[in-house]
């Protein structure tokens, strides 16, 4: 009976003691007016992975197309896959794509089809300010917890050659 009582007492008292000790280890400023900086004014950043679903893949594609429509070339490039980003540096892409009228216009994602857990196919329509609407297909890949846009291989080849696709 004594061992059981000691075990119960330890189970009840240990968390209380532990909380008291941990409370003394907070980031409060030194009451003596020390020069230690407070971390209370620093933002807390939590990195979370995006869901691996077709809806989130579509959101990424729509963001890329919104960036292209709005002239945020750097923002579009930031959403590319690692492989695509190695095809052309961001600054070179921004300089080039601003002259590519073939990429300008309003985009509409018409469908997203999952291929597997880390790949989806996105179909879209682009309507230029003048001219006829065109359709296209791109791949969205899940990399490092984020959905990333993969430009078409022909477009990447053109970008490598510093040409508009």
mmCIF file of C-alpha atoms in Angstrom:
data_model
loop_
_atom_site.group_PDB
_atom_site.id
_atom_site.type_symbol
_atom_site.label_atom_id
_atom_site.label_comp_id
_atom_site.label_asym_id
_atom_site.label_seq_id
_atom_site.Cartn_x
_atom_site.Cartn_y
_atom_site.Cartn_z
ATOM 1 C CA UNK A 1 0.000 0.000 0.000
ATOM 2 C CA UNK A 2 2.847 2.384 0.762
ATOM 3 C CA UNK A 3 4.401 1.918 -2.694
ATOM 4 C CA UNK A 4 1.072 2.580 -4.390
ATOM 5 C CA UNK A 5 0.565 5.737 -2.335
ATOM 6 C CA UNK A 6 4.078 6.965 -3.154
ATOM 7 C CA UNK A 7 3.495 6.295 -6.868
ATOM 8 C CA UNK A 8 0.224 8.217 -6.856
ATOM 9 C CA UNK A 9 1.747 11.072 -4.870
ATOM 10 C CA UNK A 10 4.688 11.240 -7.275
ATOM 11 C CA UNK A 11 2.353 11.219 -10.284
ATOM 12 C CA UNK A 12 0.366 14.131 -8.831
ATOM 13 C CA UNK A 13 3.242 16.230 -7.478
ATOM 14 C CA UNK A 14 5.798 15.788 -10.307
ATOM 15 C CA UNK A 15 3.812 17.737 -12.940
ATOM 16 C CA UNK A 16 3.217 20.601 -10.476
ATOM 17 C CA UNK A 17 6.930 20.835 -9.667
ATOM 18 C CA UNK A 18 7.865 20.589 -13.339
ATOM 19 C CA UNK A 19 5.479 23.409 -14.277
ATOM 20 C CA UNK A 20 6.931 25.598 -11.508
ATOM 21 C CA UNK A 21 10.459 25.022 -12.779
ATOM 22 C CA UNK A 22 9.507 25.654 -16.401
ATOM 23 C CA UNK A 23 7.671 28.854 -15.479
ATOM 24 C CA UNK A 24 10.952 30.231 -14.151
ATOM 25 C CA UNK A 25 12.553 29.657 -17.572
ATOM 26 C CA UNK A 26 10.384 32.126 -19.470
ATOM 27 C CA UNK A 27 11.578 34.906 -21.802
ATOM 28 C CA UNK A 28 10.665 37.667 -19.335
ATOM 29 C CA UNK A 29 13.013 40.655 -19.127
ATOM 30 C CA UNK A 30 15.460 40.725 -16.286
ATOM 31 C CA UNK A 31 13.787 42.548 -13.366
ATOM 32 C CA UNK A 32 17.161 44.053 -12.468
ATOM 33 C CA UNK A 33 17.084 46.076 -15.689
ATOM 34 C CA UNK A 34 19.578 43.948 -17.586
ATOM 35 C CA UNK A 35 20.329 44.453 -21.247
ATOM 36 C CA UNK A 36 19.025 41.069 -22.391
ATOM 37 C CA UNK A 37 16.639 41.629 -25.332
ATOM 38 C CA UNK A 38 13.122 40.318 -25.148
ATOM 39 C CA UNK A 39 11.910 37.874 -27.757
ATOM 40 C CA UNK A 40 8.280 38.856 -27.128
ATOM 41 C CA UNK A 41 8.415 41.371 -29.975
ATOM 42 C CA UNK A 42 9.687 38.796 -32.489
ATOM 43 C CA UNK A 43 7.145 37.076 -34.719
ATOM 44 C CA UNK A 44 6.680 33.361 -34.414
ATOM 45 C CA UNK A 45 6.825 31.584 -37.736
ATOM 46 C CA UNK A 46 5.311 28.169 -38.115
ATOM 47 C CA UNK A 47 6.097 26.363 -41.334
ATOM 48 C CA UNK A 48 3.319 24.060 -42.361
ATOM 49 C CA UNK A 49 2.938 21.910 -45.410
ATOM 50 C CA UNK A 50 0.139 22.514 -47.854
ATOM 51 C CA UNK A 51 -2.473 19.787 -48.189
ATOM 52 C CA UNK A 52 -1.705 17.281 -50.933
ATOM 53 C CA UNK A 53 -5.019 17.641 -52.719
ATOM 54 C CA UNK A 54 -6.279 18.837 -56.086
ATOM 55 C CA UNK A 55 -7.924 21.938 -54.617
ATOM 56 C CA UNK A 56 -4.637 23.252 -53.221
ATOM 57 C CA UNK A 57 -2.850 22.418 -56.476
ATOM 58 C CA UNK A 58 -5.494 24.471 -58.283
ATOM 59 C CA UNK A 59 -4.948 27.403 -55.915
ATOM 60 C CA UNK A 60 -1.239 27.358 -56.794
ATOM 61 C CA UNK A 61 -1.979 27.311 -60.538
ATOM 62 C CA UNK A 62 -4.463 30.152 -60.140
ATOM 63 C CA UNK A 63 -1.882 32.157 -58.189
ATOM 64 C CA UNK A 64 0.709 31.689 -60.941
ATOM 65 C CA UNK A 65 -1.809 32.801 -63.568
ATOM 66 C CA UNK A 66 -2.955 35.760 -61.434
ATOM 67 C CA UNK A 67 0.689 36.811 -61.111
ATOM 68 C CA UNK A 68 1.151 36.601 -64.893
ATOM 69 C CA UNK A 69 -2.048 38.583 -65.507
ATOM 70 C CA UNK A 70 -1.022 41.263 -63.007
ATOM 71 C CA UNK A 71 2.560 41.517 -64.294
ATOM 72 C CA UNK A 72 4.089 40.008 -61.147
ATOM 73 C CA UNK A 73 6.640 37.994 -63.089
ATOM 74 C CA UNK A 74 8.876 37.397 -60.068
ATOM 75 C CA UNK A 75 5.890 36.127 -58.071
ATOM 76 C CA UNK A 76 5.058 33.650 -60.837
ATOM 77 C CA UNK A 77 8.679 32.426 -60.987
ATOM 78 C CA UNK A 78 8.711 31.936 -57.188
ATOM 79 C CA UNK A 79 5.906 29.372 -57.570
ATOM 80 C CA UNK A 80 7.821 27.291 -60.129
ATOM 81 C CA UNK A 81 9.294 23.866 -59.399
ATOM 82 C CA UNK A 82 12.955 23.609 -58.464
ATOM 83 C CA UNK A 83 13.731 22.133 -61.887
ATOM 84 C CA UNK A 84 11.999 24.975 -63.715
ATOM 85 C CA UNK A 85 13.780 27.620 -61.647
ATOM 86 C CA UNK A 86 17.137 26.184 -62.714
ATOM 87 C CA UNK A 87 16.186 26.727 -66.379
ATOM 88 C CA UNK A 88 16.368 30.524 -66.042
ATOM 89 C CA UNK A 89 17.349 32.893 -63.238
ATOM 90 C CA UNK A 90 14.537 34.969 -61.749
ATOM 91 C CA UNK A 91 15.932 38.331 -62.919
ATOM 92 C CA UNK A 92 16.493 37.040 -66.457
ATOM 93 C CA UNK A 93 12.958 35.613 -66.506
ATOM 94 C CA UNK A 94 11.448 38.900 -65.296
ATOM 95 C CA UNK A 95 13.330 40.840 -67.980
ATOM 96 C CA UNK A 96 12.315 38.378 -70.707
ATOM 97 C CA UNK A 97 8.697 37.625 -69.848
ATOM 98 C CA UNK A 98 7.715 41.281 -69.639
ATOM 99 C CA UNK A 99 8.267 41.362 -73.418
ATOM 100 C CA UNK A 100 6.403 38.097 -74.137
ATOM 101 C CA UNK A 101 2.951 39.059 -75.327
ATOM 102 C CA UNK A 102 2.213 35.348 -75.887
ATOM 103 C CA UNK A 103 2.077 34.892 -72.099
ATOM 104 C CA UNK A 104 -0.031 37.952 -71.336
ATOM 105 C CA UNK A 105 -3.794 37.928 -70.957
ATOM 106 C CA UNK A 106 -6.418 36.613 -68.587
ATOM 107 C CA UNK A 107 -6.090 32.991 -67.488
ATOM 108 C CA UNK A 108 -8.814 30.667 -66.300
ATOM 109 C CA UNK A 109 -8.133 27.246 -64.796
ATOM 110 C CA UNK A 110 -10.687 24.907 -66.366
ATOM 111 C CA UNK A 111 -9.772 21.663 -64.587
ATOM 112 C CA UNK A 112 -7.305 19.982 -62.261
ATOM 113 C CA UNK A 113 -6.746 16.241 -62.483
ATOM 114 C CA UNK A 114 -4.634 14.421 -59.896
ATOM 115 C CA UNK A 115 -2.061 12.095 -61.457
ATOM 116 C CA UNK A 116 -0.770 10.762 -58.140
ATOM 117 C CA UNK A 117 -0.158 12.093 -54.589
ATOM 118 C CA UNK A 118 2.493 14.555 -55.748
ATOM 119 C CA UNK A 119 1.449 15.510 -59.285
ATOM 120 C CA UNK A 120 -1.609 17.082 -60.879
ATOM 121 C CA UNK A 121 -2.427 18.201 -64.414
ATOM 122 C CA UNK A 122 -3.943 21.655 -64.820
ATOM 123 C CA UNK A 123 -5.873 22.669 -67.913
ATOM 124 C CA UNK A 124 -6.378 26.356 -68.570
ATOM 125 C CA UNK A 125 -7.571 28.939 -71.074
ATOM 126 C CA UNK A 126 -5.778 32.226 -71.798
ATOM 127 C CA UNK A 127 -7.663 35.127 -73.323
ATOM 128 C CA UNK A 128 -5.330 37.836 -74.623
ATOM 129 C CA UNK A 129 -6.368 41.496 -74.791
ATOM 130 C CA UNK A 130 -6.639 41.043 -78.542
ATOM 131 C CA UNK A 131 -6.898 37.801 -80.428
ATOM 132 C CA UNK A 132 -8.286 34.362 -79.884
ATOM 133 C CA UNK A 133 -8.337 32.409 -76.635
ATOM 134 C CA UNK A 134 -5.859 29.548 -76.354
ATOM 135 C CA UNK A 135 -5.872 26.440 -74.211
ATOM 136 C CA UNK A 136 -2.961 24.851 -72.432
ATOM 137 C CA UNK A 137 -1.924 22.222 -69.934
ATOM 138 C CA UNK A 138 0.676 22.342 -67.207
ATOM 139 C CA UNK A 139 1.847 20.110 -64.407
ATOM 140 C CA UNK A 140 1.749 21.030 -60.734
ATOM 141 C CA UNK A 141 4.160 19.107 -58.487
ATOM 142 C CA UNK A 142 4.271 18.736 -54.731
ATOM 143 C CA UNK A 143 7.794 19.613 -53.539
ATOM 144 C CA UNK A 144 9.028 20.227 -50.000
ATOM 145 C CA UNK A 145 5.486 20.573 -48.634
ATOM 146 C CA UNK A 146 4.308 23.014 -51.323
ATOM 147 C CA UNK A 147 2.591 22.748 -54.694
ATOM 148 C CA UNK A 148 4.820 24.148 -57.451
ATOM 149 C CA UNK A 149 4.087 25.029 -61.084
ATOM 150 C CA UNK A 150 6.008 23.377 -63.928
ATOM 151 C CA UNK A 151 6.019 25.382 -67.176
ATOM 152 C CA UNK A 152 5.688 23.322 -70.356
ATOM 153 C CA UNK A 153 8.971 21.789 -71.607
ATOM 154 C CA UNK A 154 8.863 23.903 -74.791
ATOM 155 C CA UNK A 155 8.490 27.063 -72.705
ATOM 156 C CA UNK A 156 11.436 26.087 -70.496
ATOM 157 C CA UNK A 157 13.564 25.430 -73.583
ATOM 158 C CA UNK A 158 12.660 28.863 -74.959
ATOM 159 C CA UNK A 159 13.441 30.517 -71.610
ATOM 160 C CA UNK A 160 16.867 28.806 -71.540
ATOM 161 C CA UNK A 161 17.527 30.356 -74.956
ATOM 162 C CA UNK A 162 16.304 33.753 -73.726
ATOM 163 C CA UNK A 163 13.327 33.603 -76.087
ATOM 164 C CA UNK A 164 9.578 33.944 -75.606
ATOM 165 C CA UNK A 165 7.719 30.660 -75.950
#
